[in-house]
Short mmCIF file of C-alpha atoms and ligand atoms in Angstrom, two decimals:
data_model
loop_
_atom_site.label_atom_id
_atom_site.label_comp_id
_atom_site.label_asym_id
_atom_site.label_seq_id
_atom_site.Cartn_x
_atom_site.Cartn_y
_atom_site.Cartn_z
CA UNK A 1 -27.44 -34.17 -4.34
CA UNK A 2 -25.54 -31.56 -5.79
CA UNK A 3 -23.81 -28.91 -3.38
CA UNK A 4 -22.86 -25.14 -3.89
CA UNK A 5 -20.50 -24.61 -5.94
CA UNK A 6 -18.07 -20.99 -6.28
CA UNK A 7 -16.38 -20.49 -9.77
CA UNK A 8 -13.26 -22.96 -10.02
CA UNK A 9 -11.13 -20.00 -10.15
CA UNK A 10 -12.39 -18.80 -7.01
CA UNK A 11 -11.41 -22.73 -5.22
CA UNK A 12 -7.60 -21.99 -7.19
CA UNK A 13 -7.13 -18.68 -5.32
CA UNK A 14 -5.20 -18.24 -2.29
CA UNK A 15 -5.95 -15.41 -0.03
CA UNK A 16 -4.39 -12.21 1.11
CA UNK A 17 -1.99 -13.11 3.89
CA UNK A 18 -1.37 -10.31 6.35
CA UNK A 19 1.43 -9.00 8.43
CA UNK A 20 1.87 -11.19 11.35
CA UNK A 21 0.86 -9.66 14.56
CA UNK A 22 1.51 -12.74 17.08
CA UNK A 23 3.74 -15.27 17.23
CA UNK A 24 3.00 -18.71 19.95
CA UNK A 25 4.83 -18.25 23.18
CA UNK A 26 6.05 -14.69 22.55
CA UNK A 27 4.11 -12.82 24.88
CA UNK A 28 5.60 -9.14 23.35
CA UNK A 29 5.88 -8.51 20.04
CA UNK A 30 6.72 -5.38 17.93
CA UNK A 31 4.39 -5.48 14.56
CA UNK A 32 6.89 -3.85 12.29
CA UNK A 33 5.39 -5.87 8.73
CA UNK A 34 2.34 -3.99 7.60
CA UNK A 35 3.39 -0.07 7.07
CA UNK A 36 1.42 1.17 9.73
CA UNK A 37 2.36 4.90 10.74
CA UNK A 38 3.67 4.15 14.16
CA UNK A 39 3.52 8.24 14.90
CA UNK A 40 -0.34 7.93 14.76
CA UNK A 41 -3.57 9.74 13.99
CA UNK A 42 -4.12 13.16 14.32
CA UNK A 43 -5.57 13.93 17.75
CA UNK A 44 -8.05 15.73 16.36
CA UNK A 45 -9.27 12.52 14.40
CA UNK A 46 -9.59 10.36 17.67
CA UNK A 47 -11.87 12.86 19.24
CA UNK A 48 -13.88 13.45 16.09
CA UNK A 49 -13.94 9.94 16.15
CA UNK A 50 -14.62 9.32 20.02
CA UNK A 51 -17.86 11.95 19.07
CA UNK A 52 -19.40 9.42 16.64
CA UNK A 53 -20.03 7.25 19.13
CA UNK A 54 -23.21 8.61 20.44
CA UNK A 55 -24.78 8.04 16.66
CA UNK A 56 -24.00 4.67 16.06
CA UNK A 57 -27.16 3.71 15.63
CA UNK A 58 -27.31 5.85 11.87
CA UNK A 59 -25.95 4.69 9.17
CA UNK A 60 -23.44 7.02 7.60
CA UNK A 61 -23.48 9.67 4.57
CA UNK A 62 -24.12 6.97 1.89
CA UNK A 63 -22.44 9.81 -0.52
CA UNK A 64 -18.94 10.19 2.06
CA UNK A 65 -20.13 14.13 1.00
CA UNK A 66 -18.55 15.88 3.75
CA UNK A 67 -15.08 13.77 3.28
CA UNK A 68 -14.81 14.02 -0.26
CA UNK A 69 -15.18 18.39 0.44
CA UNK A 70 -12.76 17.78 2.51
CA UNK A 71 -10.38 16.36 0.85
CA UNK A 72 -11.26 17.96 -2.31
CA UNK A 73 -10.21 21.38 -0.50
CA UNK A 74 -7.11 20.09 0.78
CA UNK A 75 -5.97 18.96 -1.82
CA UNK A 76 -7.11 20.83 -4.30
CA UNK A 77 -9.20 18.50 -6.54
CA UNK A 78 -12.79 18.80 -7.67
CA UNK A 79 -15.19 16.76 -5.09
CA UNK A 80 -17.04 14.96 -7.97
CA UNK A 81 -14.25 13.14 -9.26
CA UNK A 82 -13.89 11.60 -5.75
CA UNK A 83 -15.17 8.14 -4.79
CA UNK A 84 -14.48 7.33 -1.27
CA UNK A 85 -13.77 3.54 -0.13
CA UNK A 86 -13.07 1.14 2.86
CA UNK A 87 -9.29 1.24 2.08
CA UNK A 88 -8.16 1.98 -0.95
CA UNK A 89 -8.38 -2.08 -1.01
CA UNK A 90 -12.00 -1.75 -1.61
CA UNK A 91 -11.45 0.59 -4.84
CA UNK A 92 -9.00 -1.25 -5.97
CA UNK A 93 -11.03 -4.13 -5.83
CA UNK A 94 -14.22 -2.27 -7.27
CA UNK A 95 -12.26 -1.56 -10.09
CA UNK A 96 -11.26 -4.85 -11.12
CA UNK A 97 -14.94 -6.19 -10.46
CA UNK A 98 -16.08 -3.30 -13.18
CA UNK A 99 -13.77 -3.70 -16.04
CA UNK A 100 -11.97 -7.05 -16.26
CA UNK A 101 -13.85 -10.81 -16.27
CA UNK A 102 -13.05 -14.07 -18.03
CA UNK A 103 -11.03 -13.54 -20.75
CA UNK A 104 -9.89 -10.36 -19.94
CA UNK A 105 -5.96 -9.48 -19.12
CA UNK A 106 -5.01 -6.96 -16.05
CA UNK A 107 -1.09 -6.05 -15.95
CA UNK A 108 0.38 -5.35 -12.75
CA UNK A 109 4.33 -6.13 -10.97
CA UNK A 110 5.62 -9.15 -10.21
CA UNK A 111 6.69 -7.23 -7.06
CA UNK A 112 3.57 -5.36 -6.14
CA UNK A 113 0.47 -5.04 -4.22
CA UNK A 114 -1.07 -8.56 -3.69
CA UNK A 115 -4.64 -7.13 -3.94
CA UNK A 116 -4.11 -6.86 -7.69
CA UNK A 117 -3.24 -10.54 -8.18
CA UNK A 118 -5.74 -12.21 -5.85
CA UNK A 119 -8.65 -9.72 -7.65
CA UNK A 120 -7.83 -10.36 -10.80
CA UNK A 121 -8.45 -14.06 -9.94
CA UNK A 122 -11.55 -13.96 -7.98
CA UNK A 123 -13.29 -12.45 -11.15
CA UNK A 124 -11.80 -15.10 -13.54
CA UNK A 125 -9.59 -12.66 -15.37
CA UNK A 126 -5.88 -13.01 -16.41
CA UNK A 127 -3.23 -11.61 -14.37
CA UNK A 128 0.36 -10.81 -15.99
CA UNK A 129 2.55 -9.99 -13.55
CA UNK A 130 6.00 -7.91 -14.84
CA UNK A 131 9.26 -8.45 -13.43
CA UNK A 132 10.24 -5.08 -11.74
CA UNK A 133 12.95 -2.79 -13.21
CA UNK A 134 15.20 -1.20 -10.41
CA UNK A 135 12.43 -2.66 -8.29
CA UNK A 136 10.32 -0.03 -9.68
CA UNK A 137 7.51 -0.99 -12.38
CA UNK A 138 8.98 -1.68 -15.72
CA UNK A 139 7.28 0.86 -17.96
CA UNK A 140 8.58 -0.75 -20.84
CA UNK A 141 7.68 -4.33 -19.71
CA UNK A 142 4.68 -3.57 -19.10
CA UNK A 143 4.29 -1.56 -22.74
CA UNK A 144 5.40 -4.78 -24.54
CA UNK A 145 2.81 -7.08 -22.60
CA UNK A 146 -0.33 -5.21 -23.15
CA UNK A 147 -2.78 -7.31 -25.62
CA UNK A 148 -6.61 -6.78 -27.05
CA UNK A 149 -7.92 -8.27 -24.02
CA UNK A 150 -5.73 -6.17 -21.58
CA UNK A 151 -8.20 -4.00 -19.76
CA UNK A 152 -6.54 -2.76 -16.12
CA UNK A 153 -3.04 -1.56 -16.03
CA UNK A 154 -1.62 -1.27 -11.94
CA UNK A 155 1.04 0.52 -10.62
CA UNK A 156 1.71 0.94 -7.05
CA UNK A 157 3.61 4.29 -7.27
CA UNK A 158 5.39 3.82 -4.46
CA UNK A 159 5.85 0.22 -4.54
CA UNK A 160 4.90 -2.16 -2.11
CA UNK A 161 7.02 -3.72 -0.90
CA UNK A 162 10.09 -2.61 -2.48
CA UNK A 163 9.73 1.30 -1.10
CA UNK A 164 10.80 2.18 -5.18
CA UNK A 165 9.01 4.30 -7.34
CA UNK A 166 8.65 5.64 -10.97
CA UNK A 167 9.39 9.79 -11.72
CA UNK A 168 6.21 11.37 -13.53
CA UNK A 169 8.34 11.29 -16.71
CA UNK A 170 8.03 7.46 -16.46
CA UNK A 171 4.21 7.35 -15.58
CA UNK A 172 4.21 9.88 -19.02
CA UNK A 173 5.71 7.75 -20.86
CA UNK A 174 3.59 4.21 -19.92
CA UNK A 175 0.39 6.23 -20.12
CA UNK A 176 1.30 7.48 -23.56
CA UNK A 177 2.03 3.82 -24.78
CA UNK A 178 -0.92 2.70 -23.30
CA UNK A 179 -4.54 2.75 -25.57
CA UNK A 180 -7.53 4.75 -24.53
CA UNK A 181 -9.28 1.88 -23.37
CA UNK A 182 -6.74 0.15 -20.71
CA UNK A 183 -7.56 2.16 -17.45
CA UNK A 184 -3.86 3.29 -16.11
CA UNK A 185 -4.58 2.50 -11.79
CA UNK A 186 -2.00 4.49 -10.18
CA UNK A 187 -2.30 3.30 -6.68
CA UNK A 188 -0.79 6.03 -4.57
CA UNK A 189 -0.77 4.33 -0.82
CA UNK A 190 2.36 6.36 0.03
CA UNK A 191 2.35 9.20 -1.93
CA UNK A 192 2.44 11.11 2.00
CA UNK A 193 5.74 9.97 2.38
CA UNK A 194 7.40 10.55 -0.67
CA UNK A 195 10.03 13.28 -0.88
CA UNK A 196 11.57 13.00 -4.30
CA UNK A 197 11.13 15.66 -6.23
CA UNK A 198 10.19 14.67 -9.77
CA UNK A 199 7.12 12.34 -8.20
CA UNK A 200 3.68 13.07 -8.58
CA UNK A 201 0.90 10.95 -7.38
CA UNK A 202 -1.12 11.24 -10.58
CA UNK A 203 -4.11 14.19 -10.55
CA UNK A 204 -2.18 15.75 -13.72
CA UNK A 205 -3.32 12.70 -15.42
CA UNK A 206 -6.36 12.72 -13.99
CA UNK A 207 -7.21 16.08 -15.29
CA UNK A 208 -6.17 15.60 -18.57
CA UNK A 209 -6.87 11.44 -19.38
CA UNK A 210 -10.34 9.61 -19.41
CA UNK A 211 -8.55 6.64 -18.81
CA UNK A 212 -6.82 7.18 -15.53
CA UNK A 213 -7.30 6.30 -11.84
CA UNK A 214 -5.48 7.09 -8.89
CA UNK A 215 -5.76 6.06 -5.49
CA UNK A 216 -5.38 7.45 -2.24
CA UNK A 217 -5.25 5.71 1.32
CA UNK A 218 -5.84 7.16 4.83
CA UNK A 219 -4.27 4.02 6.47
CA UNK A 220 -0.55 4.71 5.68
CA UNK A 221 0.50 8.43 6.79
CA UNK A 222 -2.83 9.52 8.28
CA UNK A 223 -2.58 6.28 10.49
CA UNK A 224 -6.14 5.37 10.05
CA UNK A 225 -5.83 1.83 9.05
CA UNK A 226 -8.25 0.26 11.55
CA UNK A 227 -10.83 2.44 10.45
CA UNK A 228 -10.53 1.65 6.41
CA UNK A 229 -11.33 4.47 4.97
CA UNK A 230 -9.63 5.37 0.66
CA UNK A 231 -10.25 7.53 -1.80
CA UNK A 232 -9.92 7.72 -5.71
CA UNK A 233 -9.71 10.46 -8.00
CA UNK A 234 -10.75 9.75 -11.62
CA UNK A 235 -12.56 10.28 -14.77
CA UNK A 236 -16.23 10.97 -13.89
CA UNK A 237 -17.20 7.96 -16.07
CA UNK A 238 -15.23 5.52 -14.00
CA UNK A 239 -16.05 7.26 -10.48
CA UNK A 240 -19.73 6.88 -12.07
CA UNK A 241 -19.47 3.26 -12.91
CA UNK A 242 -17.14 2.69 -9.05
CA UNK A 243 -20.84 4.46 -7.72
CA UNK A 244 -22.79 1.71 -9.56
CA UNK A 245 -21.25 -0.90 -7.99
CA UNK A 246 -20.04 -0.33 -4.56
CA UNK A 247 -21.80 -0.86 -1.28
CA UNK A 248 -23.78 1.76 -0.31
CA UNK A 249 -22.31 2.72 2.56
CA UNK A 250 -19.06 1.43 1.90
CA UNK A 251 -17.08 4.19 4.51
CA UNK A 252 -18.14 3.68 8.39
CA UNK A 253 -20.18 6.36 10.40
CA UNK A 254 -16.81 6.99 12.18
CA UNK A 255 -14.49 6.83 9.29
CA UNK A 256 -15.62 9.64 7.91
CA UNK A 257 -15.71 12.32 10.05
CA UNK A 258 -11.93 10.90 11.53
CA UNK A 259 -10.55 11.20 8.15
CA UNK A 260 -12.28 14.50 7.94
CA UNK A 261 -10.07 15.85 10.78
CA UNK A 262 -7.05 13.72 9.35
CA UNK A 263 -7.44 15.66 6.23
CA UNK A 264 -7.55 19.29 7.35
CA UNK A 265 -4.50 18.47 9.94
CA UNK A 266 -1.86 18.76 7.77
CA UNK A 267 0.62 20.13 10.26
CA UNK A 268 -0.02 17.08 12.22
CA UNK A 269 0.57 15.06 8.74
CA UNK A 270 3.59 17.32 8.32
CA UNK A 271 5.07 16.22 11.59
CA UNK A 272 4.06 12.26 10.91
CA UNK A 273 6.18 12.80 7.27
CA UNK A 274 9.20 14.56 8.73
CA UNK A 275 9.25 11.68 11.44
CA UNK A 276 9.11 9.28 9.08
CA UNK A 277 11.57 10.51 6.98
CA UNK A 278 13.95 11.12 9.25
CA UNK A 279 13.69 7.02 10.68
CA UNK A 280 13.45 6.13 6.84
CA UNK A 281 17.44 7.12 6.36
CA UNK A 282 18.36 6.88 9.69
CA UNK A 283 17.36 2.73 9.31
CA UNK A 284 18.58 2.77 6.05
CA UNK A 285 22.11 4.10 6.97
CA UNK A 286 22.54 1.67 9.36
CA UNK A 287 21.57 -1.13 7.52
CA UNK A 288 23.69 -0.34 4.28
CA UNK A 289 27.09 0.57 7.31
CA UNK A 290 26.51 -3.39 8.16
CA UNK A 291 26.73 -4.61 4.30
CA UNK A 292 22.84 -5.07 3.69
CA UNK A 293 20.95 -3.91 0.24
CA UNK A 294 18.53 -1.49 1.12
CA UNK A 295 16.18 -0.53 -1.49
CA UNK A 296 16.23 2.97 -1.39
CA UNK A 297 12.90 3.86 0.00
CA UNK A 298 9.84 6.61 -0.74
CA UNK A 299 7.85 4.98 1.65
CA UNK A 300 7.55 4.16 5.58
CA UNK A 301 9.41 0.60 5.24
CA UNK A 302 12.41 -0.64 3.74
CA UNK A 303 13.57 -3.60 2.03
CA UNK A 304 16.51 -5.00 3.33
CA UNK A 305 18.72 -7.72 0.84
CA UNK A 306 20.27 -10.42 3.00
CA UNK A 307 23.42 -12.43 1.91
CA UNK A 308 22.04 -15.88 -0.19
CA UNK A 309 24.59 -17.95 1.92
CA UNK A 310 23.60 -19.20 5.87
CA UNK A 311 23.67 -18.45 8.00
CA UNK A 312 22.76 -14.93 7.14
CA UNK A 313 19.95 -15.65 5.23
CA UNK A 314 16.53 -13.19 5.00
CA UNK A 315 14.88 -16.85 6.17
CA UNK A 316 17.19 -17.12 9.34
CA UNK A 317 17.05 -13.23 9.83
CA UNK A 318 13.41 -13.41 9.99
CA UNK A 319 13.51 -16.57 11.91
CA UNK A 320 15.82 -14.77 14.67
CA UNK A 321 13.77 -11.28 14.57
CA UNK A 322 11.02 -13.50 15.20
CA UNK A 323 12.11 -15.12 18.09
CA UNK A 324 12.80 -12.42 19.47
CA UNK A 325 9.50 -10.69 19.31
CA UNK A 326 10.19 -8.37 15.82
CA UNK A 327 7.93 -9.11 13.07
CA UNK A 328 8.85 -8.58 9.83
CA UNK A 329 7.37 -9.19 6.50
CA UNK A 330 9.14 -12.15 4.57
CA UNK A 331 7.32 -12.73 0.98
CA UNK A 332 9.17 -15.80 -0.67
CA UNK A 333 5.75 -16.79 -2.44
CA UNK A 334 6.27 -13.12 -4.47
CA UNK A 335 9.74 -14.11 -5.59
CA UNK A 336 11.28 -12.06 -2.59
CA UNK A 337 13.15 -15.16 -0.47
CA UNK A 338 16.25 -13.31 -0.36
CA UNK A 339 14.65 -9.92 1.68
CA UNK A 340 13.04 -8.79 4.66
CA UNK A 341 10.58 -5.87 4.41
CA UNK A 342 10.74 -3.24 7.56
CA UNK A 343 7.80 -0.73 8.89
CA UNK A 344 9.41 2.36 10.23
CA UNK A 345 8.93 1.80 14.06
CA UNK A 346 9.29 4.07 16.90
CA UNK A 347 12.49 5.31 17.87
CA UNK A 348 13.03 2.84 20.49
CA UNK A 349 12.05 0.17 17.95
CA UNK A 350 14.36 0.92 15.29
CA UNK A 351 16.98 1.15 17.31
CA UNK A 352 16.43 -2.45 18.68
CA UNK A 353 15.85 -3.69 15.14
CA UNK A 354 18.71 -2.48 13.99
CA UNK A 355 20.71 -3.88 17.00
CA UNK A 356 19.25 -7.47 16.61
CA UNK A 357 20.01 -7.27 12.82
CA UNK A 358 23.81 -6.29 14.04
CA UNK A 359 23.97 -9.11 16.32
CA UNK A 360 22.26 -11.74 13.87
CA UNK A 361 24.80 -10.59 11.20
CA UNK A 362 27.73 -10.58 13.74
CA UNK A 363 28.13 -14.10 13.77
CA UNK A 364 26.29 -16.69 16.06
CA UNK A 365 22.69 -15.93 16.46
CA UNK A 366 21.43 -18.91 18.26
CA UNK A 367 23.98 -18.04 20.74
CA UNK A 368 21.50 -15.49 21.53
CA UNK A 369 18.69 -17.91 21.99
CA UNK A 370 19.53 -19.36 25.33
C1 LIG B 1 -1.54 -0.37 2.15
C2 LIG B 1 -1.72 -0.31 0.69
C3 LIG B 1 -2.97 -0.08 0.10
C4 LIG B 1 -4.28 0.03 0.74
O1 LIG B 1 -4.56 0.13 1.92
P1 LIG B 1 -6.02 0.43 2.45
O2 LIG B 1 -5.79 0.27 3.90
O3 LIG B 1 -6.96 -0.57 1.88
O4 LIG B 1 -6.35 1.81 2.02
C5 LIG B 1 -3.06 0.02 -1.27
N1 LIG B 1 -1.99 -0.10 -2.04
C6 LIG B 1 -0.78 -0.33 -1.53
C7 LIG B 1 0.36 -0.44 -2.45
C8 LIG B 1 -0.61 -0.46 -0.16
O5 LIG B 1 0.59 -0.73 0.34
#
């Protein structure tokens, strides 16, 4: 008898590994490997979102209406170019599911978000990933790859996880180069944090391209990430087709009128960014005083370059912070054995990272261990 069987590119694909949050026998740990915002949700999100209890037996605004008003005001966007998502992940995922299939090319960094990879295989499409330039996206790389069958283009704008990211110039130029039928994704996770100057997260493009895409998270800076709830801002034809296809009530009863409140608190997300930045440098100084590479960062982590000889290794670093209760984010499968990747922490926290990452590259670590 013959048993179900999922597309053999499905069977090939390896799943999204997350941040590790435990580790056997450590009964404290300090999660610093998945960019959460440490500084945390706007009070007045937990209440709205303590209020939706009572009518959790509903199911929520199918439409997101109120949230996408929300954020339309806030940020000064029209409403109906807004899809809302669980995560960002789920648009980005959406989007790949619409426009790309066997066959069919989607062009991301070799150094970028994982969700673009593992998506482009579970719908049998071909993924091309391009090595990063200054750990940023290589606009001209990526120019140079593009084929007839290329039909996503992705760039995490701040990267994750190298913290780096492309000036609008750059984002100009690689939507220029690209044709009118390759969908530029600018996936904006961290555009919160950034505070260089000539960024922009991508609306200009928006406005003015049919072909463009860019999305928007409430996990990083508005510290929502254990309610999932994104946001895109596009071309109506592609919000249209995102519509088509998503779940109906993709964005939980709660989610939405939390992020509501997130949204309209911008002092509160003006305090989170200043906090952030401030913990950005002050790790980064630190880390560059003891002889590290530290990409410089527009995010709310770092990535820290370790020497390739023991025993100073990223892989004994990690093994070390580990032991001793920090988590980190180590990504040798993505070509990164030689660095660690750091979530900004709370004050307390960075300080002690930064302390065990003196005493691990002061000399014996394992003396440490007894
Ligand atoms: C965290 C992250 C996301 C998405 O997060 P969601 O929680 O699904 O909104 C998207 N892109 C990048 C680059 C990220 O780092």
């Amino acid at each position: 008898m013959a048993s179900p069987k999922a597309h053999e590119w499905i069977l090939d694909l390896a799943a999204y590994v997350p941040g590790r949050a435990k580790v056997d026998g450590i009964e404290k740990t300090v999660k610093l490997s998945s960019n959460e915002s440490v500084y945390g949700a706007s009070p007045h999100a937990i209440e709205a979102y303590k209020d939706a209890a009572d009518e959790l037996m509903r199911y929520p605004d199918a439409g997101s209406n109120e949230l996408r008003e929300a954020i339309a005001e806030v940020y000064n966007l029209d409403a109906d170019k807004i899809v809302c998502g669980a995560g960002s992940d789920d648009i980005l995922t959406l989007l790949i599911h619409a426009y790309a299939g066997p066959g069919d090319e989607v062009i991301y960094s070799q150094y970028g978000f994982m969700v673009y990879p593992i998506q482009t295989q579970a719908v049998g499409a071909t993924g091309i990933a391009i090595p990063n330039k200054n750990w940023a996206a290589d606009v001209d790389g990526i120019l140079e790859a593009v084929s007839e069958d290329t039909k996503l283009v992705f760039v995490d704008n701040p990267n994750n996880p190298t913290g780096a990211y492309l000036d609008w110039g750059e984002i100009e130029r690689l939507h220029a180069g690209l044709r009118s039928d390759i969908i530029l994704v600018l996936d904006a996770a961290y555009a919160e944090c950034v505070t260089a100057e000539d960024y922009h997260a991508g609306e200009k493009l928006v406005e003015s391209a049919e072909n463009v895409i860019m999305t928007r998270t409430f996990s990083k800076m508005y510290a929502l990430a254990g309610l999932r709830v994104g946001w895109a801002y596009g071309d109506p034809a592609i919000i249209d087709v995102l519509n088509r296809i998503r779940m109906p009530f993709n964005v939980c009863l709660p989610g939405q009128p939390a992020a509501v409140a997130a949204v309209k608190d911008q002092e509160h997300l003006k305090a989170s960014i200043d906090f952030n930045t401030e913990w950005r440098d002050w790790l980064t100084a630190n880390l560059v005083a003891l002889g590290l590479d530290v990409v410089p960062s527009q995010t709310n982590f770092i990535l820290i370059g370790f020497p390739e000889e023991a025993p100073f290794t990223a892989e004994l670093a990690y093994e070390f912070l580990t032991k001793n209760g920090f988590l980190l984010r180590w990504l040798p499968g993505q070509g990164l054995a030689s660095h660690l990747r750091l979530s900004v922490g709370t004050p307390e926290q960075n300080r002690a990272v930064v302390n065990l990452i003196t005493e691990f590259m002061n000399g014996s670590p394992e003396a440490s261990d007894e």
